[in-house]
Amino acid sequence: MTVEYDLPPIEAPGVPRARQMLERARWAAQAFATYDRDSVLRIVEAVTRAAEDNAERYAEWAVRETGFGVVADKAVKNKLCSRGILETYREHDYVSPRIDGDRKIVEVPRPAGVVFALTPSTNPVSTVYFKVILALMTRNAVVVSPHPAAKQCCSDAARVLAEAAVAAGAPDGVVQWVEEPSVPLIDALMTDSRTDVILATGGVAVVRAAYSSGNPAIGVGPGNVPVLVDATADLARAAKKLVDSKAFDNSVLCTNESVLVVEDAVADRLLREMSRHGAHLLGPEERDKVRDAVFPGGRFDTSVVGRDAATIADRAGIRIPPRTRVLVAPFDLAVKEEPLAHEKLCPVLGLTRVPTARRGIRTAEALLRIGGAGHSAVIHSNDPRTVMEYAAAVDVLRVTVNEGGSTGSAGFSTNLAPSMTIGTGFVGRSSLSENLQPQHLVNLTRIAYSTDPSEVLPSYAGLVPWAAPTGPVPAYPVASNLGDAGPTGPAATRPSSSSDSTAEVREELRRLIIEELTAIIKG
């Protein structure tokens, strides 16, 4: 006789851990969703202060851990993505009901719930800062999953932000992080129904996985930013802006310029100006060596991401002037077969000359057919007609004018929304058509009255369904046999005053269980 047993499936390593994290995040999100605006702002201010205070430390740590980028530039990004984000949105209200008397509609903001935030190695801590602050500003819980190459600095940054949030009154577990990212763990977090939305910043594979997870996802696409300089441009200004942007953090921002398209009539003057700011124009032999070093076998070598110009020149076996910041590599045709026409997350700038601005626009279109559809483009021009024609022709959703693309398209030196997540819209296979903002993590419940004139909208003034928490916020109710560490990490991630609250919760659970067992026995 054969006895068949219905055994549970063997779970991949990390799956139980993922479930614990999401259960804790769900609990925190439900509690946080009841907070009023003043309480939320107090928490976000505390987290921002902690992020800002550690901006330089994490910039140095990120460069040391990943091996690329510029410490000073990463510190700037960390500050922009902490204090800069708070100051941009401080006066915005993502909590209180909004009353439209003319339309007789009342909108009640509802947070997404649990946000799963994937962060890249190129902009590691700045993206952690950005996504955590956006999530908290909109009363969401967030689970951060860093790129494995930046897991140490990102995990520590998330820990510091979590401690600041809880100390300011946020629920325990409102910020969590993956210390050891693995495919099974990330897959479990992405596909679990307790994840309400995924913010995917990273490579194409990561974004596609997020979109195929079965959960709502906001992903972005790669860039390949063309920059057109026409004959009307202020060449001295354009040269400085262009070199500074391309050299910023060694070109790891996907908004950095990839190929310079310049009108022939001003090309030599522009290049002379660029050389004054640290650009080196490669000769044909030097260009070929750099191309082979950056694109061996025609494919981009990711080991050169974020390396400085001197390192790339050394790898290519060429000599360049001291203090060179950008290598300018000329080529003739903007075709797919030309590696230099593709995205380059390093300070190598492609260069192609065109006879007219109109031909330059066609060249920019060709570059975006190779890659970067929906992302960004830059133009230096004082002719609004050319700017308009350029913007209408290039297949992107943001065009930065007379400003560097790195910070311009990311919204830090323009009035676009400041962001580390750049939506590429339908053409770029993204659900987001603009820079990620807090409003994208909020839904609105709309109370709508009849359009009949006899139906009058009553007064909703002062009616707010949320309130400041009264008394200390209880810790997450962990099981008593899990000890001080709890299910998801060290006790340091909980409030320092949580031990008494935890004991009370455990005692209450014990009492309820005894009552239930007694009832069963008597029954």
Short mmCIF file of C-alpha atoms in Angstrom, two decimals:
data_model
loop_
_atom_site.label_atom_id
_atom_site.label_comp_id
_atom_site.label_asym_id
_atom_site.label_seq_id
_atom_site.Cartn_x
_atom_site.Cartn_y
_atom_site.Cartn_z
CA MET A 1 0.00 0.00 0.00
CA THR A 2 1.39 3.40 -1.03
CA VAL A 3 0.73 6.36 1.20
CA GLU A 4 0.89 9.75 -0.51
CA TYR A 5 1.68 12.85 1.51
CA ASP A 6 0.74 16.34 0.46
CA LEU A 7 4.06 18.00 1.30
CA PRO A 8 4.45 21.79 1.15
CA PRO A 9 6.68 23.01 -1.67
CA ILE A 10 10.30 23.71 -0.86
CA GLU A 11 10.76 27.46 -0.65
CA ALA A 12 13.78 29.18 -2.12
CA PRO A 13 16.16 30.79 0.37
CA GLY A 14 14.98 34.23 1.32
CA VAL A 15 11.27 33.71 0.71
CA PRO A 16 10.29 33.38 4.40
CA ARG A 17 12.39 36.46 5.12
CA ALA A 18 10.57 38.37 2.36
CA ARG A 19 7.20 37.42 3.80
CA GLN A 20 8.23 38.60 7.25
CA MET A 21 9.44 41.94 5.89
CA LEU A 22 6.27 42.54 3.92
CA GLU A 23 4.00 41.56 6.81
CA ARG A 24 5.82 44.02 9.02
CA ALA A 25 5.68 46.69 6.28
CA ARG A 26 1.95 46.09 5.83
CA TRP A 27 1.39 46.59 9.54
CA ALA A 28 3.44 49.81 9.50
CA ALA A 29 1.70 51.12 6.37
CA GLN A 30 -1.74 50.62 7.87
CA ALA A 31 -0.74 52.53 10.99
CA PHE A 32 1.06 55.29 9.08
CA ALA A 33 -1.93 55.84 6.77
CA THR A 34 -3.87 57.29 9.73
CA TYR A 35 -1.33 60.08 10.46
CA ASP A 36 -2.16 63.74 9.89
CA ARG A 37 -0.04 66.12 7.82
CA ASP A 38 1.84 67.74 10.72
CA SER A 39 2.92 64.35 12.02
CA VAL A 40 4.08 63.28 8.56
CA LEU A 41 6.09 66.49 8.07
CA ARG A 42 7.75 66.05 11.46
CA ILE A 43 8.87 62.55 10.49
CA VAL A 44 10.06 63.60 7.03
CA GLU A 45 11.99 66.52 8.51
CA ALA A 46 13.78 64.19 10.94
CA VAL A 47 14.64 61.72 8.18
CA THR A 48 15.84 64.52 5.90
CA ARG A 49 18.08 65.89 8.64
CA ALA A 50 19.64 62.45 9.20
CA ALA A 51 20.17 62.01 5.46
CA GLU A 52 21.70 65.46 5.04
CA ASP A 53 24.01 65.02 8.04
CA ASN A 54 25.41 61.81 6.50
CA ALA A 55 25.60 63.00 2.87
CA GLU A 56 29.41 63.24 2.68
CA ARG A 57 29.99 60.01 4.63
CA TYR A 58 27.81 57.97 2.32
CA ALA A 59 29.25 59.66 -0.78
CA GLU A 60 32.72 58.48 0.21
CA TRP A 61 31.39 55.05 1.18
CA ALA A 62 29.57 54.62 -2.14
CA VAL A 63 32.69 55.44 -4.18
CA ARG A 64 34.80 53.13 -2.02
CA GLU A 65 32.31 50.26 -2.28
CA THR A 66 31.39 50.52 -5.98
CA GLY A 67 34.73 51.80 -7.26
CA PHE A 68 33.30 54.56 -9.43
CA GLY A 69 31.98 58.09 -9.37
CA VAL A 70 33.22 61.28 -7.69
CA VAL A 71 32.85 61.76 -3.93
CA ALA A 72 32.13 65.50 -4.11
CA ASP A 73 29.48 65.01 -6.80
CA LYS A 74 27.82 62.15 -4.94
CA ALA A 75 27.67 64.35 -1.84
CA VAL A 76 25.89 67.00 -3.92
CA LYS A 77 23.38 64.41 -5.14
CA ASN A 78 22.82 63.12 -1.61
CA LYS A 79 22.01 66.64 -0.42
CA LEU A 80 19.79 67.36 -3.42
CA CYS A 81 17.90 64.11 -2.77
CA SER A 82 17.37 64.88 0.92
CA ARG A 83 17.06 68.55 1.82
CA GLY A 84 16.43 69.44 -1.83
CA ILE A 85 13.46 67.07 -2.08
CA LEU A 86 11.91 68.23 1.19
CA GLU A 87 12.20 71.90 0.28
CA THR A 88 10.68 71.27 -3.16
CA TYR A 89 7.58 69.57 -1.77
CA ARG A 90 7.30 71.03 1.76
CA GLU A 91 4.26 73.15 0.89
CA HIS A 92 2.53 70.34 -1.01
CA ASP A 93 -0.13 68.43 0.90
CA TYR A 94 -0.45 64.71 0.16
CA VAL A 95 -2.52 63.98 3.29
CA SER A 96 -5.43 66.42 3.80
CA PRO A 97 -8.71 66.19 1.84
CA ARG A 98 -9.05 68.65 -1.06
CA ILE A 99 -12.33 70.44 -1.67
CA ASP A 100 -13.42 71.63 -5.12
CA GLY A 101 -16.60 73.57 -4.48
CA ASP A 102 -17.27 74.41 -8.12
CA ARG A 103 -17.14 70.79 -9.22
CA LYS A 104 -18.69 69.49 -5.98
CA ILE A 105 -15.91 66.99 -5.52
CA VAL A 106 -13.90 66.17 -2.39
CA GLU A 107 -10.64 64.26 -2.92
CA VAL A 108 -9.28 62.13 -0.07
CA PRO A 109 -5.58 61.15 -0.48
CA ARG A 110 -4.87 57.44 0.00
CA PRO A 111 -1.28 56.15 0.20
CA ALA A 112 -0.25 53.23 -1.99
CA GLY A 113 0.68 51.12 1.04
CA VAL A 114 3.90 49.11 0.75
CA VAL A 115 6.48 50.43 -1.72
CA PHE A 116 9.24 48.09 -2.90
CA ALA A 117 12.16 50.29 -3.99
CA LEU A 118 14.92 48.87 -6.19
CA THR A 119 18.00 51.13 -6.25
CA PRO A 120 21.00 51.13 -8.64
CA SER A 121 24.75 51.05 -8.10
CA THR A 122 25.32 54.20 -10.16
CA ASN A 123 23.36 56.54 -7.88
CA PRO A 124 23.04 54.33 -4.82
CA VAL A 125 22.51 56.35 -1.65
CA SER A 126 20.94 59.34 -3.41
CA THR A 127 18.26 57.02 -4.81
CA VAL A 128 17.71 55.45 -1.37
CA TYR A 129 17.27 58.94 0.08
CA PHE A 130 14.96 59.98 -2.74
CA LYS A 131 12.65 56.97 -2.62
CA VAL A 132 12.47 56.75 1.17
CA ILE A 133 11.61 60.44 1.55
CA LEU A 134 8.98 60.26 -1.22
CA ALA A 135 7.42 57.21 0.42
CA LEU A 136 7.30 58.79 3.88
CA MET A 137 6.01 62.11 2.53
CA THR A 138 3.01 60.20 1.18
CA ARG A 139 2.50 57.95 4.26
CA ASN A 140 3.78 54.76 2.67
CA ALA A 141 5.99 52.05 4.09
CA VAL A 142 9.05 51.26 1.98
CA VAL A 143 11.30 48.23 1.56
CA VAL A 144 14.63 49.11 -0.08
CA SER A 145 16.48 46.56 -2.19
CA PRO A 146 19.92 47.91 -3.16
CA HIS A 147 22.09 46.79 -6.05
CA PRO A 148 24.49 44.07 -4.78
CA ALA A 149 27.49 46.25 -5.70
CA ALA A 150 26.29 48.96 -3.31
CA LYS A 151 24.49 46.89 -0.67
CA GLN A 152 26.61 47.94 2.30
CA CYS A 153 26.35 51.73 1.97
CA CYS A 154 22.68 51.54 0.96
CA SER A 155 21.72 49.19 3.80
CA ASP A 156 23.41 51.41 6.33
CA ALA A 157 21.78 54.52 4.87
CA ALA A 158 18.34 52.87 5.03
CA ARG A 159 19.03 51.86 8.64
CA VAL A 160 19.90 55.45 9.61
CA LEU A 161 16.75 56.77 7.92
CA ALA A 162 14.61 54.08 9.56
CA GLU A 163 15.93 54.95 13.01
CA ALA A 164 15.29 58.65 12.43
CA ALA A 165 11.73 57.95 11.26
CA VAL A 166 10.85 55.76 14.24
CA ALA A 167 12.45 58.19 16.71
CA ALA A 168 10.23 60.93 15.24
CA GLY A 169 7.10 58.84 15.78
CA ALA A 170 6.75 56.68 12.66
CA PRO A 171 5.50 53.10 13.06
CA ASP A 172 8.08 50.40 13.56
CA GLY A 173 9.04 48.88 10.19
CA VAL A 174 7.98 51.82 8.03
CA VAL A 175 11.47 51.71 6.45
CA GLN A 176 13.13 48.33 5.88
CA TRP A 177 15.96 47.14 3.69
CA VAL A 178 17.43 44.01 2.12
CA GLU A 179 20.91 43.45 3.51
CA GLU A 180 21.81 40.52 1.24
CA PRO A 181 19.98 40.87 -2.07
CA SER A 182 19.42 37.65 -3.98
CA VAL A 183 17.27 36.70 -6.94
CA PRO A 184 14.84 34.52 -4.91
CA LEU A 185 14.45 37.18 -2.23
CA ILE A 186 13.88 40.02 -4.69
CA ASP A 187 11.49 37.88 -6.74
CA ALA A 188 9.53 37.04 -3.60
CA LEU A 189 9.29 40.71 -2.64
CA MET A 190 8.27 41.79 -6.15
CA THR A 191 5.62 39.14 -6.68
CA ASP A 192 4.02 39.06 -3.22
CA SER A 193 0.49 40.52 -3.13
CA ARG A 194 1.43 42.58 -0.08
CA THR A 195 3.67 44.71 -2.29
CA ASP A 196 1.47 47.55 -3.51
CA VAL A 197 3.84 49.23 -5.97
CA ILE A 198 7.38 48.65 -7.23
CA LEU A 199 9.74 51.54 -7.98
CA ALA A 200 12.31 50.04 -10.35
CA THR A 201 15.43 52.07 -11.06
CA GLY A 202 18.17 50.08 -12.74
CA GLY A 203 18.94 48.11 -15.87
CA VAL A 204 16.45 46.97 -18.49
CA ALA A 205 16.26 43.46 -16.99
CA VAL A 206 15.31 44.81 -13.56
CA VAL A 207 12.59 47.04 -15.00
CA ARG A 208 11.15 44.24 -17.13
CA ALA A 209 11.09 41.91 -14.12
CA ALA A 210 9.19 44.55 -12.16
CA TYR A 211 6.61 44.95 -14.93
CA SER A 212 6.13 41.18 -15.20
CA SER A 213 5.77 40.69 -11.43
CA GLY A 214 1.99 40.94 -11.42
CA ASN A 215 2.10 43.99 -9.14
CA PRO A 216 1.83 47.65 -10.13
CA ALA A 217 5.27 48.96 -11.12
CA ILE A 218 6.85 52.25 -12.08
CA GLY A 219 9.96 51.65 -14.14
CA VAL A 220 12.26 53.70 -16.30
CA GLY A 221 14.26 53.18 -19.46
CA PRO A 222 17.89 53.77 -20.48
CA GLY A 223 19.13 57.07 -21.86
CA ASN A 224 21.27 57.99 -24.85
CA VAL A 225 21.10 61.76 -24.65
CA PRO A 226 21.86 63.81 -27.79
CA VAL A 227 22.96 67.41 -27.31
CA LEU A 228 22.58 69.82 -30.24
CA VAL A 229 24.64 73.01 -30.34
CA ASP A 230 23.55 75.34 -33.14
CA ALA A 231 25.15 78.48 -34.58
CA THR A 232 23.10 80.80 -32.35
CA ALA A 233 24.31 79.30 -29.08
CA ASP A 234 26.44 81.12 -26.52
CA LEU A 235 29.46 78.93 -27.16
CA ALA A 236 31.45 79.81 -24.04
CA ARG A 237 28.45 79.06 -21.81
CA ALA A 238 27.50 75.94 -23.76
CA ALA A 239 31.07 74.57 -23.56
CA LYS A 240 31.27 74.94 -19.79
CA LYS A 241 27.80 73.56 -19.17
CA LEU A 242 28.48 70.60 -21.44
CA VAL A 243 31.84 69.62 -19.96
CA ASP A 244 30.64 70.10 -16.37
CA SER A 245 27.58 67.95 -17.05
CA LYS A 246 29.46 65.16 -18.81
CA ALA A 247 32.10 65.08 -16.06
CA PHE A 248 29.57 65.23 -13.21
CA ASP A 249 30.03 62.09 -11.09
CA ASN A 250 31.91 60.64 -14.08
CA SER A 251 28.73 60.44 -16.17
CA VAL A 252 26.79 57.88 -14.11
CA LEU A 253 23.51 59.79 -14.32
CA CYS A 254 21.45 58.48 -17.24
CA THR A 255 20.60 62.10 -18.08
CA ASN A 256 24.23 62.88 -19.02
CA GLU A 257 25.03 63.85 -22.61
CA SER A 258 26.02 60.91 -24.82
CA VAL A 259 26.66 62.46 -28.25
CA LEU A 260 27.42 66.07 -29.17
CA VAL A 261 25.82 67.16 -32.45
CA VAL A 262 27.26 70.52 -33.48
CA GLU A 263 26.84 72.81 -36.48
CA ASP A 264 30.01 72.78 -38.56
CA ALA A 265 30.22 76.57 -38.65
CA VAL A 266 30.84 76.79 -34.89
CA ALA A 267 32.29 73.35 -34.16
CA ASP A 268 35.97 74.36 -33.93
CA ARG A 269 35.21 77.34 -31.69
CA LEU A 270 33.05 75.20 -29.41
CA LEU A 271 35.76 72.54 -29.11
CA ARG A 272 38.37 75.17 -28.25
CA GLU A 273 36.10 76.47 -25.50
CA MET A 274 35.48 72.94 -24.24
CA SER A 275 39.22 72.27 -24.05
CA ARG A 276 39.53 75.19 -21.61
CA HIS A 277 37.23 73.31 -19.23
CA GLY A 278 38.94 69.93 -19.42
CA ALA A 279 37.72 68.28 -22.64
CA HIS A 280 40.27 66.49 -24.84
CA LEU A 281 39.48 65.96 -28.53
CA LEU A 282 40.75 62.52 -29.58
CA GLY A 283 42.61 62.05 -32.83
CA PRO A 284 41.55 59.18 -35.15
CA GLU A 285 44.03 56.68 -33.66
CA GLU A 286 43.24 57.70 -30.09
CA ARG A 287 39.52 57.54 -30.85
CA ASP A 288 39.82 53.98 -32.14
CA LYS A 289 41.73 52.86 -29.04
CA VAL A 290 39.18 54.43 -26.70
CA ARG A 291 36.32 52.89 -28.69
CA ASP A 292 37.94 49.45 -28.38
CA ALA A 293 38.51 49.94 -24.65
CA VAL A 294 34.96 51.11 -23.91
CA PHE A 295 33.19 48.87 -26.42
CA PRO A 296 35.32 45.70 -26.73
CA GLY A 297 33.78 43.54 -29.43
CA GLY A 298 31.22 46.25 -30.02
CA ARG A 299 29.56 45.84 -26.60
CA PHE A 300 29.75 48.35 -23.75
CA ASP A 301 32.10 47.21 -20.99
CA THR A 302 30.29 47.90 -17.70
CA SER A 303 33.60 47.92 -15.84
CA VAL A 304 34.23 51.44 -17.22
CA VAL A 305 31.00 52.83 -15.75
CA GLY A 306 31.79 55.88 -13.66
CA ARG A 307 35.57 55.68 -14.19
CA ASP A 308 37.37 58.95 -14.77
CA ALA A 309 38.90 60.08 -18.07
CA ALA A 310 42.45 59.27 -16.94
CA THR A 311 41.52 55.68 -16.08
CA ILE A 312 39.82 55.16 -19.44
CA ALA A 313 42.76 56.70 -21.30
CA ASP A 314 45.17 54.47 -19.41
CA ARG A 315 43.10 51.41 -20.27
CA ALA A 316 43.09 52.48 -23.92
CA GLY A 317 46.85 53.03 -23.89
CA ILE A 318 46.79 56.72 -24.82
CA ARG A 319 48.26 59.83 -23.20
CA ILE A 320 46.06 62.80 -22.42
CA PRO A 321 46.72 66.25 -20.91
CA PRO A 322 46.65 66.58 -17.11
CA ARG A 323 43.29 67.45 -15.56
CA THR A 324 41.37 66.08 -18.54
CA ARG A 325 37.77 65.50 -17.47
CA VAL A 326 36.06 64.41 -20.70
CA LEU A 327 37.26 62.51 -23.78
CA VAL A 328 35.60 63.72 -27.00
CA ALA A 329 35.41 60.98 -29.64
CA PRO A 330 34.48 62.08 -33.20
CA PHE A 331 32.58 59.81 -35.58
CA ASP A 332 30.85 60.30 -38.92
CA LEU A 333 27.55 58.42 -38.99
CA ALA A 334 24.85 58.07 -36.32
CA VAL A 335 24.13 54.42 -37.05
CA LYS A 336 23.61 51.42 -34.80
CA GLU A 337 26.86 49.84 -35.97
CA GLU A 338 28.85 52.76 -34.52
CA PRO A 339 29.49 51.95 -30.83
CA LEU A 340 30.14 55.60 -29.98
CA ALA A 341 26.56 56.41 -31.00
CA HIS A 342 25.28 54.35 -28.04
CA GLU A 343 24.83 55.29 -24.36
CA LYS A 344 28.09 55.70 -22.43
CA LEU A 345 27.91 55.96 -18.62
CA CYS A 346 31.48 57.25 -18.51
CA PRO A 347 33.14 60.56 -19.48
CA VAL A 348 33.44 59.67 -23.18
CA LEU A 349 31.40 62.03 -25.36
CA GLY A 350 30.65 61.13 -28.97
CA LEU A 351 30.94 63.97 -31.50
CA THR A 352 29.43 64.38 -34.94
CA ARG A 353 29.33 67.52 -37.08
CA VAL A 354 26.38 68.59 -39.20
CA PRO A 355 26.04 71.31 -41.89
CA THR A 356 22.82 72.83 -40.47
CA ALA A 357 20.69 72.80 -37.35
CA ARG A 358 17.95 70.98 -39.25
CA ARG A 359 20.38 68.21 -40.19
CA GLY A 360 21.40 68.15 -36.53
CA ILE A 361 17.80 67.53 -35.53
CA ARG A 362 17.62 64.59 -37.94
CA THR A 363 20.87 63.23 -36.46
CA ALA A 364 19.47 63.49 -32.92
CA GLU A 365 16.40 61.56 -34.06
CA ALA A 366 18.66 58.83 -35.45
CA LEU A 367 20.60 58.60 -32.18
CA LEU A 368 17.37 58.11 -30.23
CA ARG A 369 16.30 55.32 -32.60
CA ILE A 370 19.50 53.55 -31.55
CA GLY A 371 18.66 53.94 -27.85
CA GLY A 372 17.17 56.26 -25.24
CA ALA A 373 13.66 56.62 -26.67
CA GLY A 374 11.43 58.62 -24.34
CA HIS A 375 14.27 59.75 -22.10
CA SER A 376 16.02 63.11 -22.54
CA ALA A 377 17.68 65.48 -25.00
CA VAL A 378 19.64 68.72 -24.63
CA ILE A 379 19.98 71.74 -26.89
CA HIS A 380 22.10 74.89 -26.69
CA SER A 381 20.44 77.53 -28.87
CA ASN A 382 19.05 81.04 -28.72
CA ASP A 383 16.59 80.44 -31.54
CA PRO A 384 13.17 79.43 -30.14
CA ARG A 385 12.10 78.20 -33.57
CA THR A 386 14.97 75.69 -33.61
CA VAL A 387 14.27 74.68 -30.01
CA MET A 388 10.61 74.06 -30.82
CA GLU A 389 11.44 72.08 -33.96
CA TYR A 390 13.95 70.01 -31.98
CA ALA A 391 11.50 69.30 -29.15
CA ALA A 392 8.75 68.32 -31.59
CA ALA A 393 11.03 65.97 -33.52
CA VAL A 394 13.12 64.11 -30.94
CA ASP A 395 11.36 61.15 -29.33
CA VAL A 396 11.87 62.18 -25.70
CA LEU A 397 9.76 63.57 -22.87
CA ARG A 398 12.17 66.22 -21.57
CA VAL A 399 14.36 68.68 -23.48
CA THR A 400 16.82 70.72 -21.45
CA VAL A 401 17.74 74.09 -22.99
CA ASN A 402 21.06 75.92 -22.38
CA GLU A 403 21.78 73.78 -19.32
CA GLY A 404 23.69 70.58 -18.55
CA GLY A 405 21.70 67.42 -19.07
CA SER A 406 22.92 65.55 -15.98
CA THR A 407 21.27 67.82 -13.45
CA GLY A 408 18.95 69.66 -15.88
CA SER A 409 16.82 66.74 -17.00
CA ALA A 410 16.90 65.34 -13.45
CA GLY A 411 15.27 68.58 -12.30
CA PHE A 412 18.04 69.91 -10.08
CA SER A 413 19.11 72.86 -12.27
CA THR A 414 15.77 73.34 -14.05
CA ASN A 415 12.20 73.53 -12.79
CA LEU A 416 11.42 69.96 -13.78
CA ALA A 417 10.56 67.73 -10.83
CA PRO A 418 13.82 66.80 -9.03
CA SER A 419 14.12 63.05 -9.36
CA MET A 420 16.38 60.01 -9.47
CA THR A 421 13.74 58.12 -11.48
CA ILE A 422 13.17 59.41 -15.02
CA GLY A 423 10.02 58.13 -16.73
CA THR A 424 10.27 57.43 -20.45
CA GLY A 425 6.55 57.10 -21.20
CA PHE A 426 4.92 54.76 -23.67
CA VAL A 427 7.62 55.15 -26.32
CA GLY A 428 10.24 54.07 -23.74
CA ARG A 429 8.03 51.23 -22.46
CA SER A 430 7.45 52.97 -19.13
CA SER A 431 4.23 53.58 -17.20
CA LEU A 432 5.61 56.97 -16.13
CA SER A 433 5.83 59.88 -18.55
CA GLU A 434 7.57 62.37 -16.25
CA ASN A 435 10.07 62.51 -13.42
CA LEU A 436 8.90 60.50 -10.41
CA GLN A 437 7.19 62.72 -7.81
CA PRO A 438 5.35 62.14 -4.50
CA GLN A 439 1.96 62.37 -6.21
CA HIS A 440 2.72 59.14 -8.08
CA LEU A 441 2.57 57.24 -4.76
CA VAL A 442 -0.90 58.50 -3.84
CA ASN A 443 -4.37 57.60 -5.08
CA LEU A 444 -7.40 59.80 -4.50
CA THR A 445 -10.80 58.68 -3.32
CA ARG A 446 -13.22 61.17 -4.89
CA ILE A 447 -16.48 62.06 -3.20
CA ALA A 448 -18.65 63.31 -6.08
CA TYR A 449 -22.02 65.03 -5.71
CA SER A 450 -24.74 65.33 -8.34
CA THR A 451 -24.44 68.05 -10.98
CA ASP A 452 -28.10 68.91 -10.30
CA PRO A 453 -28.11 72.57 -9.11
CA SER A 454 -30.49 71.65 -6.33
CA GLU A 455 -27.84 69.40 -4.81
CA VAL A 456 -25.61 71.64 -2.69
CA LEU A 457 -22.15 70.56 -1.56
CA PRO A 458 -22.20 70.63 2.25
CA SER A 459 -19.28 72.07 4.18
CA TYR A 460 -16.31 69.74 4.50
CA ALA A 461 -14.06 72.42 5.98
CA GLY A 462 -12.00 71.04 8.85
CA LEU A 463 -13.12 67.45 8.27
CA VAL A 464 -9.90 65.44 8.24
CA PRO A 465 -10.17 61.66 8.76
CA TRP A 466 -6.55 61.42 9.97
CA ALA A 467 -5.06 62.51 13.28
CA ALA A 468 -1.78 62.72 15.12
CA PRO A 469 -0.99 59.49 16.98
CA THR A 470 -1.78 59.71 20.69
CA GLY A 471 0.89 58.37 22.99
CA PRO A 472 3.93 56.29 22.00
CA VAL A 473 3.60 54.23 18.84
CA PRO A 474 3.66 50.51 19.71
CA ALA A 475 6.38 48.34 18.25
CA TYR A 476 5.61 45.67 15.68
CA PRO A 477 4.06 42.74 17.61
CA VAL A 478 6.73 40.06 17.14
CA ALA A 479 6.30 36.55 18.53
CA SER A 480 7.72 36.09 22.04
CA ASN A 481 10.00 33.21 21.04
CA LEU A 482 11.91 35.30 18.48
CA GLY A 483 13.93 37.16 21.09
CA ASP A 484 15.23 40.68 20.81
CA ALA A 485 16.13 40.48 17.12
CA GLY A 486 12.56 39.99 15.96
CA PRO A 487 11.68 38.59 12.51
CA THR A 488 13.40 41.15 10.35
CA GLY A 489 16.54 42.51 11.90
CA PRO A 490 18.24 43.94 14.94
CA ALA A 491 16.30 45.54 17.72
CA ALA A 492 18.01 48.83 16.87
CA THR A 493 15.44 49.36 14.12
CA ARG A 494 12.69 49.68 16.74
CA PRO A 495 12.08 52.63 19.04
CA SER A 496 14.27 52.72 22.13
CA SER A 497 11.10 52.86 24.25
CA SER A 498 9.49 49.85 22.57
CA SER A 499 10.36 47.13 25.09
CA ASP A 500 7.48 47.92 27.45
CA SER A 501 5.02 48.22 24.55
CA THR A 502 6.22 44.90 23.11
CA ALA A 503 5.77 43.18 26.46
CA GLU A 504 2.23 44.57 26.73
CA VAL A 505 1.36 43.33 23.24
CA ARG A 506 2.75 39.86 23.99
CA GLU A 507 0.84 39.68 27.28
CA GLU A 508 -2.38 40.71 25.52
CA LEU A 509 -1.86 38.03 22.85
CA ARG A 510 -1.19 35.44 25.57
CA ARG A 511 -4.40 36.43 27.40
CA LEU A 512 -6.48 36.16 24.23
CA ILE A 513 -5.03 32.74 23.37
CA ILE A 514 -5.78 31.42 26.89
CA GLU A 515 -9.35 32.72 26.69
CA GLU A 516 -9.82 31.07 23.29
CA LEU A 517 -8.43 27.72 24.47
CA THR A 518 -10.60 27.84 27.61
CA ALA A 519 -13.69 28.44 25.49
CA ILE A 520 -12.82 25.49 23.24
CA ILE A 521 -12.28 23.16 26.22
CA LYS A 522 -15.54 24.20 27.87
CA GLY A 523 -17.37 23.78 24.56
#
